[in-house]
């Protein structure tokens, strides 16, 4: 239980962050919890697993990878505690392996869209987008990257460090310089926290501004998204909740205290409409946003009736 709570706390505080890492951490936490929990009956087991799943899912509302990972991991069919435990452990291991393989496939597929000499712009810190960029570099393409700072948490620094360690020339810009710099960019590639059934992309706040600027400049705009980042619940008409985080992330306590009448908001994600997205690079292929429904139906493995 302690390890489960630790993981939940690390996801809330963003010590573990990024939709893919959150999903894998949740699968690991559920696997270890299922492996060690004591339950006298399948009913007890089921209640404890449901509570654990809820604890994890409630940590952050936007990245659909989290409920998808929890759902895929916590399913079992047996009415025997030991067998159910085993099913969850196997589900988690399978999910973790598939998530890892998906990153590699996304890298291979996405790298074909990157040409020798390209300048790539990216936003926030996405393992999936980085997989595309580093795979293209590994193929010998002479590329460079413009990374946006990504206020307020400045995940662009993580991206810049990763790329520099890899040997890829990288320039950091403030978020508001994105349109100014767009004329130098050949391709924008970002990650995804969720893809809705209409192909809309939910990703770090500021992504839609990049998409708008890319559209205006006729620059390719790609998102890299594992299939487990597509949102089945949007088929039922549900909205994807946009997380609003603490305003302490935007301004420090002293500045806030000096401006008591100032309203401050800190939405953590935004929505990019499908018409601004050229391609979604998934582990099952590079698809247009209009294919989102097919991906959900064919690759997420549960029926609408099961979700209602
Ligand atoms: C991270 C973010 C990333 C996506 C995709 O937001 O928006 O672009 O999660 O990342 P936060 P990945 O820092 O608030 O979690 O491709 O690594 O899953």
PDB file of C-alpha atoms and ligand atoms in Angstrom:
ATOM      1  CA  UNK A   1       0.000   0.000   0.000  1.00  0.00           C
ATOM      2  CA  UNK A   2       2.833   2.376   0.853  1.00  0.00           C
ATOM      3  CA  UNK A   3       4.412   1.948  -2.580  1.00  0.00           C
ATOM      4  CA  UNK A   4       1.018   2.495  -4.250  1.00  0.00           C
ATOM      5  CA  UNK A   5       0.507   5.711  -2.289  1.00  0.00           C
ATOM      6  CA  UNK A   6       4.072   6.824  -3.084  1.00  0.00           C
ATOM      7  CA  UNK A   7       3.459   6.375  -6.808  1.00  0.00           C
ATOM      8  CA  UNK A   8       0.149   8.247  -6.585  1.00  0.00           C
ATOM      9  CA  UNK A   9       1.881  11.089  -4.733  1.00  0.00           C
ATOM     10  CA  UNK A  10       4.729  11.237  -7.264  1.00  0.00           C
ATOM     11  CA  UNK A  11       2.252  11.435 -10.154  1.00  0.00           C
ATOM     12  CA  UNK A  12       0.245  14.238  -8.459  1.00  0.00           C
ATOM     13  CA  UNK A  13       3.360  16.253  -7.677  1.00  0.00           C
ATOM     14  CA  UNK A  14       4.734  15.594 -11.181  1.00  0.00           C
ATOM     15  CA  UNK A  15       7.867  13.885  -9.901  1.00  0.00           C
ATOM     16  CA  UNK A  16       6.641  11.244 -12.341  1.00  0.00           C
ATOM     17  CA  UNK A  17       5.265  13.093 -15.352  1.00  0.00           C
ATOM     18  CA  UNK A  18       4.554  12.721 -19.072  1.00  0.00           C
ATOM     19  CA  UNK A  19       1.623  10.595 -20.217  1.00  0.00           C
ATOM     20  CA  UNK A  20       3.688   7.504 -21.037  1.00  0.00           C
ATOM     21  CA  UNK A  21       5.698   7.464 -17.826  1.00  0.00           C
ATOM     22  CA  UNK A  22       2.566   8.039 -15.749  1.00  0.00           C
ATOM     23  CA  UNK A  23       0.882   5.051 -17.413  1.00  0.00           C
ATOM     24  CA  UNK A  24       3.834   2.726 -16.913  1.00  0.00           C
ATOM     25  CA  UNK A  25       4.305   3.818 -13.299  1.00  0.00           C
ATOM     26  CA  UNK A  26       0.626   3.102 -12.623  1.00  0.00           C
ATOM     27  CA  UNK A  27       0.924  -0.383 -14.163  1.00  0.00           C
ATOM     28  CA  UNK A  28       4.011  -1.132 -12.036  1.00  0.00           C
ATOM     29  CA  UNK A  29       2.275   0.135  -8.883  1.00  0.00           C
ATOM     30  CA  UNK A  30      -0.836  -1.987  -9.533  1.00  0.00           C
ATOM     31  CA  UNK A  31       1.247  -5.061 -10.334  1.00  0.00           C
ATOM     32  CA  UNK A  32       3.240  -4.779  -7.119  1.00  0.00           C
ATOM     33  CA  UNK A  33       0.144  -4.007  -5.074  1.00  0.00           C
ATOM     34  CA  UNK A  34      -1.766  -6.971  -6.537  1.00  0.00           C
ATOM     35  CA  UNK A  35       1.278  -9.158  -5.937  1.00  0.00           C
ATOM     36  CA  UNK A  36       1.424  -8.416  -2.225  1.00  0.00           C
ATOM     37  CA  UNK A  37      -2.106  -7.633  -1.069  1.00  0.00           C
ATOM     38  CA  UNK A  38      -3.840  -9.938   1.385  1.00  0.00           C
ATOM     39  CA  UNK A  39      -7.442 -10.808   0.580  1.00  0.00           C
ATOM     40  CA  UNK A  40      -9.605 -13.512   2.163  1.00  0.00           C
ATOM     41  CA  UNK A  41     -12.045 -13.646  -0.761  1.00  0.00           C
ATOM     42  CA  UNK A  42     -12.348 -12.546  -4.382  1.00  0.00           C
ATOM     43  CA  UNK A  43     -14.795  -9.846  -3.211  1.00  0.00           C
ATOM     44  CA  UNK A  44     -12.132  -8.393  -0.882  1.00  0.00           C
ATOM     45  CA  UNK A  45      -9.557  -8.634  -3.632  1.00  0.00           C
ATOM     46  CA  UNK A  46     -11.851  -6.913  -6.100  1.00  0.00           C
ATOM     47  CA  UNK A  47     -12.642  -4.069  -3.656  1.00  0.00           C
ATOM     48  CA  UNK A  48      -8.969  -3.477  -2.860  1.00  0.00           C
ATOM     49  CA  UNK A  49      -7.996  -3.434  -6.541  1.00  0.00           C
ATOM     50  CA  UNK A  50     -10.838  -1.045  -7.370  1.00  0.00           C
ATOM     51  CA  UNK A  51      -9.723   1.319  -4.594  1.00  0.00           C
ATOM     52  CA  UNK A  52      -6.122   1.154  -5.780  1.00  0.00           C
ATOM     53  CA  UNK A  53      -7.200   1.840  -9.366  1.00  0.00           C
ATOM     54  CA  UNK A  54      -9.238   4.838  -8.236  1.00  0.00           C
ATOM     55  CA  UNK A  55      -6.375   6.216  -6.152  1.00  0.00           C
ATOM     56  CA  UNK A  56      -4.112   6.144  -9.215  1.00  0.00           C
ATOM     57  CA  UNK A  57      -6.650   7.451 -11.736  1.00  0.00           C
ATOM     58  CA  UNK A  58      -7.576  10.402  -9.494  1.00  0.00           C
ATOM     59  CA  UNK A  59      -4.011  11.740  -9.399  1.00  0.00           C
ATOM     60  CA  UNK A  60      -4.152  13.651 -12.704  1.00  0.00           C
ATOM     61  CA  UNK A  61      -7.248  14.080 -14.833  1.00  0.00           C
ATOM     62  CA  UNK A  62      -6.045  14.747 -18.386  1.00  0.00           C
ATOM     63  CA  UNK A  63      -3.606  12.063 -19.584  1.00  0.00           C
ATOM     64  CA  UNK A  64      -5.932   9.286 -20.791  1.00  0.00           C
ATOM     65  CA  UNK A  65      -2.950   6.944 -20.797  1.00  0.00           C
ATOM     66  CA  UNK A  66      -3.479   6.697 -17.034  1.00  0.00           C
ATOM     67  CA  UNK A  67      -7.069   5.313 -16.939  1.00  0.00           C
ATOM     68  CA  UNK A  68      -6.286   3.220 -20.026  1.00  0.00           C
ATOM     69  CA  UNK A  69      -3.236   1.657 -18.348  1.00  0.00           C
ATOM     70  CA  UNK A  70      -5.119   1.091 -15.108  1.00  0.00           C
ATOM     71  CA  UNK A  71      -8.044  -0.465 -16.930  1.00  0.00           C
ATOM     72  CA  UNK A  72      -5.882  -2.739 -19.068  1.00  0.00           C
ATOM     73  CA  UNK A  73      -3.876  -3.816 -16.012  1.00  0.00           C
ATOM     74  CA  UNK A  74      -6.616  -4.356 -13.447  1.00  0.00           C
ATOM     75  CA  UNK A  75      -8.857  -6.616 -15.577  1.00  0.00           C
ATOM     76  CA  UNK A  76      -9.188 -10.258 -14.563  1.00  0.00           C
ATOM     77  CA  UNK A  77     -11.622 -13.045 -15.285  1.00  0.00           C
ATOM     78  CA  UNK A  78     -10.895 -15.630 -12.588  1.00  0.00           C
ATOM     79  CA  UNK A  79     -12.912 -15.871  -9.371  1.00  0.00           C
ATOM     80  CA  UNK A  80      -9.893 -17.295  -7.570  1.00  0.00           C
ATOM     81  CA  UNK A  81      -7.719 -14.746  -5.713  1.00  0.00           C
ATOM     82  CA  UNK A  82      -4.378 -16.316  -6.658  1.00  0.00           C
ATOM     83  CA  UNK A  83      -5.344 -16.607 -10.321  1.00  0.00           C
ATOM     84  CA  UNK A  84      -6.745 -13.075 -10.421  1.00  0.00           C
ATOM     85  CA  UNK A  85      -3.518 -11.821  -8.832  1.00  0.00           C
ATOM     86  CA  UNK A  86      -1.539 -13.624 -11.532  1.00  0.00           C
ATOM     87  CA  UNK A  87      -3.722 -12.131 -14.291  1.00  0.00           C
ATOM     88  CA  UNK A  88      -3.053  -8.604 -13.044  1.00  0.00           C
ATOM     89  CA  UNK A  89       0.687  -9.226 -12.803  1.00  0.00           C
ATOM     90  CA  UNK A  90       0.715 -10.570 -16.378  1.00  0.00           C
ATOM     91  CA  UNK A  91      -1.447  -7.682 -17.656  1.00  0.00           C
ATOM     92  CA  UNK A  92       0.960  -5.168 -16.130  1.00  0.00           C
ATOM     93  CA  UNK A  93       4.036  -6.865 -17.577  1.00  0.00           C
ATOM     94  CA  UNK A  94       2.362  -7.024 -20.984  1.00  0.00           C
ATOM     95  CA  UNK A  95       1.390  -3.337 -20.819  1.00  0.00           C
ATOM     96  CA  UNK A  96       4.895  -2.241 -19.796  1.00  0.00           C
ATOM     97  CA  UNK A  97       6.478  -4.244 -22.628  1.00  0.00           C
ATOM     98  CA  UNK A  98       3.951  -2.978 -25.187  1.00  0.00           C
ATOM     99  CA  UNK A  99       4.499   0.617 -24.052  1.00  0.00           C
ATOM    100  CA  UNK A 100       8.230   0.187 -24.518  1.00  0.00           C
ATOM    101  CA  UNK A 101       7.832  -1.449 -27.957  1.00  0.00           C
ATOM    102  CA  UNK A 102       5.363   1.277 -28.972  1.00  0.00           C
ATOM    103  CA  UNK A 103       7.956   3.989 -28.343  1.00  0.00           C
ATOM    104  CA  UNK A 104      10.398   2.198 -30.596  1.00  0.00           C
ATOM    105  CA  UNK A 105       7.833   1.706 -33.385  1.00  0.00           C
ATOM    106  CA  UNK A 106       6.778   5.351 -33.173  1.00  0.00           C
ATOM    107  CA  UNK A 107      10.441   6.308 -33.513  1.00  0.00           C
ATOM    108  CA  UNK A 108      10.864   4.167 -36.644  1.00  0.00           C
ATOM    109  CA  UNK A 109       7.636   5.321 -38.302  1.00  0.00           C
ATOM    110  CA  UNK A 110       7.991   8.978 -37.346  1.00  0.00           C
ATOM    111  CA  UNK A 111      11.643   9.206 -38.404  1.00  0.00           C
ATOM    112  CA  UNK A 112      10.542   8.586 -42.024  1.00  0.00           C
ATOM    113  CA  UNK A 113       8.788  11.962 -41.898  1.00  0.00           C
ATOM    114  CA  UNK A 114      12.033  13.722 -40.929  1.00  0.00           C
ATOM    115  CA  UNK A 115      14.360  14.666 -43.777  1.00  0.00           C
ATOM    116  CA  UNK A 116      18.060  15.301 -43.809  1.00  0.00           C
ATOM    117  CA  UNK A 117      18.672  18.935 -42.837  1.00  0.00           C
ATOM    118  CA  UNK A 118      15.305  19.427 -41.082  1.00  0.00           C
ATOM    119  CA  UNK A 119      14.796  21.904 -38.282  1.00  0.00           C
ATOM    120  CA  UNK A 120      12.288  20.432 -35.857  1.00  0.00           C
ATOM    121  CA  UNK A 121      10.310  22.307 -33.250  1.00  0.00           C
ATOM    122  CA  UNK A 122       9.016  20.492 -30.182  1.00  0.00           C
ATOM    123  CA  UNK A 123       7.116  21.505 -27.070  1.00  0.00           C
ATOM    124  CA  UNK A 124       7.209  20.243 -23.473  1.00  0.00           C
ATOM    125  CA  UNK A 125       8.950  16.919 -22.865  1.00  0.00           C
ATOM    126  CA  UNK A 126       7.555  13.931 -24.714  1.00  0.00           C
ATOM    127  CA  UNK A 127       9.266  10.564 -24.878  1.00  0.00           C
ATOM    128  CA  UNK A 128       7.279   9.710 -28.002  1.00  0.00           C
ATOM    129  CA  UNK A 129       8.320  12.897 -29.833  1.00  0.00           C
ATOM    130  CA  UNK A 130      11.908  12.399 -28.635  1.00  0.00           C
ATOM    131  CA  UNK A 131      11.880   8.846 -29.952  1.00  0.00           C
ATOM    132  CA  UNK A 132      11.095  10.181 -33.458  1.00  0.00           C
ATOM    133  CA  UNK A 133      13.795  12.847 -33.250  1.00  0.00           C
ATOM    134  CA  UNK A 134      16.553  10.605 -31.884  1.00  0.00           C
ATOM    135  CA  UNK A 135      15.712   7.791 -34.343  1.00  0.00           C
ATOM    136  CA  UNK A 136      16.058  10.238 -37.259  1.00  0.00           C
ATOM    137  CA  UNK A 137      19.398  11.361 -35.820  1.00  0.00           C
ATOM    138  CA  UNK A 138      20.528   7.731 -35.396  1.00  0.00           C
ATOM    139  CA  UNK A 139      19.775   7.225 -39.090  1.00  0.00           C
ATOM    140  CA  UNK A 140      22.420   9.834 -39.833  1.00  0.00           C
ATOM    141  CA  UNK A 141      20.073  12.728 -40.637  1.00  0.00           C
ATOM    142  CA  UNK A 142      21.589  16.111 -39.986  1.00  0.00           C
ATOM    143  CA  UNK A 143      18.841  17.650 -37.861  1.00  0.00           C
ATOM    144  CA  UNK A 144      18.517  20.347 -35.247  1.00  0.00           C
ATOM    145  CA  UNK A 145      15.790  21.122 -32.752  1.00  0.00           C
ATOM    146  CA  UNK A 146      14.100  24.238 -31.429  1.00  0.00           C
ATOM    147  CA  UNK A 147      12.660  23.405 -27.999  1.00  0.00           C
ATOM    148  CA  UNK A 148      10.097  25.679 -26.379  1.00  0.00           C
ATOM    149  CA  UNK A 149      10.678  26.423 -22.723  1.00  0.00           C
ATOM    150  CA  UNK A 150       7.136  25.329 -21.703  1.00  0.00           C
ATOM    151  CA  UNK A 151       6.111  27.591 -18.884  1.00  0.00           C
ATOM    152  CA  UNK A 152       5.347  27.237 -16.051  1.00  0.00           C
ATOM    153  CA  UNK A 153       7.132  23.940 -15.295  1.00  0.00           C
ATOM    154  CA  UNK A 154       9.809  24.387 -17.974  1.00  0.00           C
ATOM    155  CA  UNK A 155       9.805  20.822 -19.274  1.00  0.00           C
ATOM    156  CA  UNK A 156      11.622  22.246 -22.330  1.00  0.00           C
ATOM    157  CA  UNK A 157      14.797  22.156 -20.250  1.00  0.00           C
ATOM    158  CA  UNK A 158      14.425  18.381 -19.817  1.00  0.00           C
ATOM    159  CA  UNK A 159      13.960  18.044 -23.562  1.00  0.00           C
ATOM    160  CA  UNK A 160      16.979  20.259 -24.310  1.00  0.00           C
ATOM    161  CA  UNK A 161      19.181  18.316 -21.911  1.00  0.00           C
ATOM    162  CA  UNK A 162      18.096  14.976 -23.391  1.00  0.00           C
ATOM    163  CA  UNK A 163      18.776  16.163 -26.946  1.00  0.00           C
ATOM    164  CA  UNK A 164      22.135  17.728 -26.101  1.00  0.00           C
ATOM    165  CA  UNK A 165      23.228  14.555 -24.290  1.00  0.00           C
ATOM    166  CA  UNK A 166      22.293  12.723 -27.492  1.00  0.00           C
ATOM    167  CA  UNK A 167      24.460  15.086 -29.535  1.00  0.00           C
ATOM    168  CA  UNK A 168      21.596  16.869 -31.329  1.00  0.00           C
ATOM    169  CA  UNK A 169      22.058  20.646 -31.801  1.00  0.00           C
ATOM    170  CA  UNK A 170      19.301  22.305 -29.771  1.00  0.00           C
ATOM    171  CA  UNK A 171      18.067  25.869 -29.310  1.00  0.00           C
ATOM    172  CA  UNK A 172      15.786  26.811 -26.428  1.00  0.00           C
ATOM    173  CA  UNK A 173      13.222  29.578 -26.973  1.00  0.00           C
ATOM    174  CA  UNK A 174      10.568  31.099 -24.721  1.00  0.00           C
ATOM    175  CA  UNK A 175       7.066  29.961 -25.593  1.00  0.00           C
ATOM    176  CA  UNK A 176       6.068  33.332 -26.994  1.00  0.00           C
ATOM    177  CA  UNK A 177       8.870  33.115 -29.604  1.00  0.00           C
ATOM    178  CA  UNK A 178       7.271  30.098 -31.296  1.00  0.00           C
ATOM    179  CA  UNK A 179       5.556  32.003 -34.132  1.00  0.00           C
ATOM    180  CA  UNK A 180       8.570  34.246 -34.688  1.00  0.00           C
ATOM    181  CA  UNK A 181      10.804  31.180 -35.131  1.00  0.00           C
ATOM    182  CA  UNK A 182       8.290  29.112 -37.135  1.00  0.00           C
ATOM    183  CA  UNK A 183       9.620  30.325 -40.502  1.00  0.00           C
ATOM    184  CA  UNK A 184      12.858  28.407 -39.797  1.00  0.00           C
ATOM    185  CA  UNK A 185      11.023  25.184 -38.928  1.00  0.00           C
ATOM    186  CA  UNK A 186      10.373  22.246 -41.287  1.00  0.00           C
ATOM    187  CA  UNK A 187       8.358  20.039 -38.934  1.00  0.00           C
ATOM    188  CA  UNK A 188       6.738  20.467 -35.554  1.00  0.00           C
ATOM    189  CA  UNK A 189       6.451  17.299 -33.510  1.00  0.00           C
ATOM    190  CA  UNK A 190       4.834  17.051 -30.105  1.00  0.00           C
ATOM    191  CA  UNK A 191       3.566  14.263 -27.849  1.00  0.00           C
ATOM    192  CA  UNK A 192       0.016  13.627 -26.665  1.00  0.00           C
ATOM    193  CA  UNK A 193      -1.784  13.274 -23.372  1.00  0.00           C
ATOM    194  CA  UNK A 194      -4.945  12.232 -25.147  1.00  0.00           C
ATOM    195  CA  UNK A 195      -6.446  11.921 -28.613  1.00  0.00           C
ATOM    196  CA  UNK A 196     -10.220  12.302 -28.799  1.00  0.00           C
ATOM    197  CA  UNK A 197     -12.486  10.352 -31.160  1.00  0.00           C
ATOM    198  CA  UNK A 198     -12.627  13.339 -33.558  1.00  0.00           C
ATOM    199  CA  UNK A 199      -8.816  13.341 -33.783  1.00  0.00           C
ATOM    200  CA  UNK A 200      -8.340  16.397 -31.560  1.00  0.00           C
ATOM    201  CA  UNK A 201      -5.082  16.404 -29.625  1.00  0.00           C
ATOM    202  CA  UNK A 202      -4.832  17.190 -25.926  1.00  0.00           C
ATOM    203  CA  UNK A 203      -1.284  18.086 -24.966  1.00  0.00           C
ATOM    204  CA  UNK A 204       0.717  20.531 -22.865  1.00  0.00           C
ATOM    205  CA  UNK A 205      -0.635  24.084 -22.713  1.00  0.00           C
ATOM    206  CA  UNK A 206       0.708  26.042 -25.668  1.00  0.00           C
ATOM    207  CA  UNK A 207       0.589  23.136 -28.124  1.00  0.00           C
ATOM    208  CA  UNK A 208      -2.399  24.610 -29.982  1.00  0.00           C
ATOM    209  CA  UNK A 209      -0.547  27.913 -30.472  1.00  0.00           C
ATOM    210  CA  UNK A 210       2.304  26.013 -32.105  1.00  0.00           C
ATOM    211  CA  UNK A 211      -0.207  24.198 -34.304  1.00  0.00           C
ATOM    212  CA  UNK A 212      -1.837  27.463 -35.318  1.00  0.00           C
ATOM    213  CA  UNK A 213       1.512  29.050 -36.153  1.00  0.00           C
ATOM    214  CA  UNK A 214       2.560  25.921 -38.079  1.00  0.00           C
ATOM    215  CA  UNK A 215      -0.711  25.951 -40.036  1.00  0.00           C
ATOM    216  CA  UNK A 216      -0.247  29.597 -40.956  1.00  0.00           C
ATOM    217  CA  UNK A 217       3.352  28.938 -42.084  1.00  0.00           C
ATOM    218  CA  UNK A 218       2.387  25.721 -43.983  1.00  0.00           C
ATOM    219  CA  UNK A 219       4.730  23.796 -41.690  1.00  0.00           C
ATOM    220  CA  UNK A 220       4.038  20.108 -40.998  1.00  0.00           C
ATOM    221  CA  UNK A 221       2.508  19.483 -37.606  1.00  0.00           C
ATOM    222  CA  UNK A 222       2.830  15.936 -36.244  1.00  0.00           C
ATOM    223  CA  UNK A 223       1.893  14.399 -32.951  1.00  0.00           C
ATOM    224  CA  UNK A 224       3.396  11.148 -31.662  1.00  0.00           C
ATOM    225  CA  UNK A 225       0.879   9.122 -29.664  1.00  0.00           C
ATOM    226  CA  UNK A 226       0.860   5.505 -28.561  1.00  0.00           C
ATOM    227  CA  UNK A 227      -2.502   3.805 -29.185  1.00  0.00           C
ATOM    228  CA  UNK A 228      -3.127   3.731 -25.430  1.00  0.00           C
ATOM    229  CA  UNK A 229      -3.348   7.545 -25.489  1.00  0.00           C
ATOM    230  CA  UNK A 230      -6.570   7.478 -27.511  1.00  0.00           C
ATOM    231  CA  UNK A 231      -9.656   8.118 -25.426  1.00  0.00           C
ATOM    232  CA  UNK A 232     -12.443   5.477 -25.610  1.00  0.00           C
ATOM    233  CA  UNK A 233     -14.752   7.552 -23.416  1.00  0.00           C
ATOM    234  CA  UNK A 234     -14.890  10.312 -26.020  1.00  0.00           C
ATOM    235  CA  UNK A 235     -16.898   7.851 -28.167  1.00  0.00           C
ATOM    236  CA  UNK A 236     -19.546   8.152 -25.457  1.00  0.00           C
ATOM    237  CA  UNK A 237     -19.491  11.922 -25.817  1.00  0.00           C
ATOM    238  CA  UNK A 238     -17.386  12.559 -22.735  1.00  0.00           C
ATOM    239  CA  UNK A 239     -15.095  15.576 -22.644  1.00  0.00           C
ATOM    240  CA  UNK A 240     -11.449  15.233 -21.700  1.00  0.00           C
ATOM    241  CA  UNK A 241     -10.914  17.202 -18.530  1.00  0.00           C
ATOM    242  CA  UNK A 242      -8.245  19.885 -18.717  1.00  0.00           C
ATOM    243  CA  UNK A 243      -6.235  19.951 -15.510  1.00  0.00           C
ATOM    244  CA  UNK A 244      -5.916  23.308 -13.735  1.00  0.00           C
ATOM    245  CA  UNK A 245      -2.887  23.211 -11.482  1.00  0.00           C
ATOM    246  CA  UNK A 246      -1.883  25.348  -8.535  1.00  0.00           C
ATOM    247  CA  UNK A 247      -1.166  29.012  -9.281  1.00  0.00           C
ATOM    248  CA  UNK A 248       2.035  28.692  -7.195  1.00  0.00           C
ATOM    249  CA  UNK A 249       3.524  27.138 -10.335  1.00  0.00           C
ATOM    250  CA  UNK A 250       2.987  30.445 -12.176  1.00  0.00           C
ATOM    251  CA  UNK A 251       4.028  33.037  -9.580  1.00  0.00           C
ATOM    252  CA  UNK A 252       5.892  32.684  -6.314  1.00  0.00           C
ATOM    253  CA  UNK A 253       4.159  33.285  -2.995  1.00  0.00           C
ATOM    254  CA  UNK A 254       5.685  36.734  -2.432  1.00  0.00           C
ATOM    255  CA  UNK A 255       4.592  38.054  -5.838  1.00  0.00           C
ATOM    256  CA  UNK A 256       1.106  36.638  -5.343  1.00  0.00           C
ATOM    257  CA  UNK A 257       0.884  38.216  -1.876  1.00  0.00           C
ATOM    258  CA  UNK A 258       1.771  41.601  -3.398  1.00  0.00           C
ATOM    259  CA  UNK A 259      -1.072  41.355  -5.935  1.00  0.00           C
ATOM    260  CA  UNK A 260      -4.031  40.176  -3.845  1.00  0.00           C
ATOM    261  CA  UNK A 261      -6.627  41.226  -6.446  1.00  0.00           C
ATOM    262  CA  UNK A 262      -4.960  39.483  -9.361  1.00  0.00           C
ATOM    263  CA  UNK A 263      -6.690  36.416 -10.773  1.00  0.00           C
ATOM    264  CA  UNK A 264      -4.167  33.846 -11.934  1.00  0.00           C
ATOM    265  CA  UNK A 265      -4.975  30.675 -13.861  1.00  0.00           C
ATOM    266  CA  UNK A 266      -2.801  27.689 -14.627  1.00  0.00           C
ATOM    267  CA  UNK A 267      -4.432  25.379 -17.176  1.00  0.00           C
ATOM    268  CA  UNK A 268      -1.921  22.606 -17.827  1.00  0.00           C
ATOM    269  CA  UNK A 269      -3.154  21.367 -21.234  1.00  0.00           C
ATOM    270  CA  UNK A 270      -4.957  22.606 -24.311  1.00  0.00           C
ATOM    271  CA  UNK A 271      -6.797  21.174 -27.291  1.00  0.00           C
ATOM    272  CA  UNK A 272      -5.535  21.271 -30.862  1.00  0.00           C
ATOM    273  CA  UNK A 273      -8.325  20.770 -33.395  1.00  0.00           C
ATOM    274  CA  UNK A 274      -7.818  17.953 -35.931  1.00  0.00           C
ATOM    275  CA  UNK A 275      -7.652  20.350 -38.893  1.00  0.00           C
ATOM    276  CA  UNK A 276      -4.268  21.601 -37.648  1.00  0.00           C
ATOM    277  CA  UNK A 277      -2.763  18.116 -37.400  1.00  0.00           C
ATOM    278  CA  UNK A 278      -1.129  16.580 -40.489  1.00  0.00           C
ATOM    279  CA  UNK A 279      -0.477  13.131 -39.031  1.00  0.00           C
ATOM    280  CA  UNK A 280      -0.659  11.195 -35.800  1.00  0.00           C
ATOM    281  CA  UNK A 281       2.361   8.902 -35.496  1.00  0.00           C
ATOM    282  CA  UNK A 282       1.180   5.834 -33.608  1.00  0.00           C
ATOM    283  CA  UNK A 283       2.728   2.434 -32.956  1.00  0.00           C
ATOM    284  CA  UNK A 284       0.347   0.948 -35.548  1.00  0.00           C
ATOM    285  CA  UNK A 285       1.101   3.472 -38.266  1.00  0.00           C
ATOM    286  CA  UNK A 286       1.070   7.123 -39.254  1.00  0.00           C
ATOM    287  CA  UNK A 287      -2.606   8.034 -39.475  1.00  0.00           C
ATOM    288  CA  UNK A 288      -4.663  11.148 -40.191  1.00  0.00           C
ATOM    289  CA  UNK A 289      -6.737  12.479 -37.268  1.00  0.00           C
ATOM    290  CA  UNK A 290      -9.884  11.127 -38.967  1.00  0.00           C
ATOM    291  CA  UNK A 291      -8.707   7.601 -38.138  1.00  0.00           C
ATOM    292  CA  UNK A 292      -9.000   8.105 -34.375  1.00  0.00           C
ATOM    293  CA  UNK A 293     -12.293   6.202 -34.127  1.00  0.00           C
ATOM    294  CA  UNK A 294     -10.795   3.197 -35.914  1.00  0.00           C
ATOM    295  CA  UNK A 295      -7.762   3.168 -33.627  1.00  0.00           C
ATOM    296  CA  UNK A 296      -9.983   3.220 -30.547  1.00  0.00           C
ATOM    297  CA  UNK A 297     -12.245   0.454 -31.850  1.00  0.00           C
ATOM    298  CA  UNK A 298      -9.507  -1.802 -33.157  1.00  0.00           C
ATOM    299  CA  UNK A 299      -6.655  -1.321 -30.731  1.00  0.00           C
ATOM    300  CA  UNK A 300      -8.053  -0.559 -27.308  1.00  0.00           C
ATOM    301  CA  UNK A 301      -9.956  -3.788 -26.995  1.00  0.00           C
ATOM    302  CA  UNK A 302     -13.179  -2.929 -25.221  1.00  0.00           C
ATOM    303  CA  UNK A 303     -16.705  -2.408 -26.363  1.00  0.00           C
ATOM    304  CA  UNK A 304     -18.819   0.684 -25.912  1.00  0.00           C
ATOM    305  CA  UNK A 305     -21.336  -1.345 -23.876  1.00  0.00           C
ATOM    306  CA  UNK A 306     -18.582  -2.138 -21.393  1.00  0.00           C
ATOM    307  CA  UNK A 307     -17.842   1.559 -20.860  1.00  0.00           C
ATOM    308  CA  UNK A 308     -21.341   3.015 -20.363  1.00  0.00           C
TER     309      UNK A 308
HETATM  310  C1  LIG B   1       3.588  16.323 -20.450  1.00  0.00           C
HETATM  311  C2  LIG B   1       3.108  16.487 -21.849  1.00  0.00           C
HETATM  312  C3  LIG B   1       3.693  15.565 -22.893  1.00  0.00           C
HETATM  313  C4  LIG B   1       2.767  14.352 -23.051  1.00  0.00           C
HETATM  314  C5  LIG B   1       3.394  13.254 -23.890  1.00  0.00           C
HETATM  315  O1  LIG B   1       2.821  17.046 -19.523  1.00  0.00           O
HETATM  316  O2  LIG B   1       2.220  17.250 -22.146  1.00  0.00           O
HETATM  317  O3  LIG B   1       3.778  16.209 -24.130  1.00  0.00           O
HETATM  318  O4  LIG B   1       2.453  13.824 -21.785  1.00  0.00           O
HETATM  319  O5  LIG B   1       4.554  12.772 -23.249  1.00  0.00           O
HETATM  320  P1  LIG B   1       3.229  16.988 -17.956  1.00  0.00           P
HETATM  321  P2  LIG B   1       5.101  11.282 -23.510  1.00  0.00           P
HETATM  322  O6  LIG B   1       4.658  17.396 -17.858  1.00  0.00           O
HETATM  323  O7  LIG B   1       2.288  17.969 -17.313  1.00  0.00           O
HETATM  324  O8  LIG B   1       2.985  15.576 -17.496  1.00  0.00           O
HETATM  325  O9  LIG B   1       5.271  11.181 -25.005  1.00  0.00           O
HETATM  326  O10 LIG B   1       6.393  11.209 -22.754  1.00  0.00           O
HETATM  327  O11 LIG B   1       4.071  10.345 -23.004  1.00  0.00           O
END
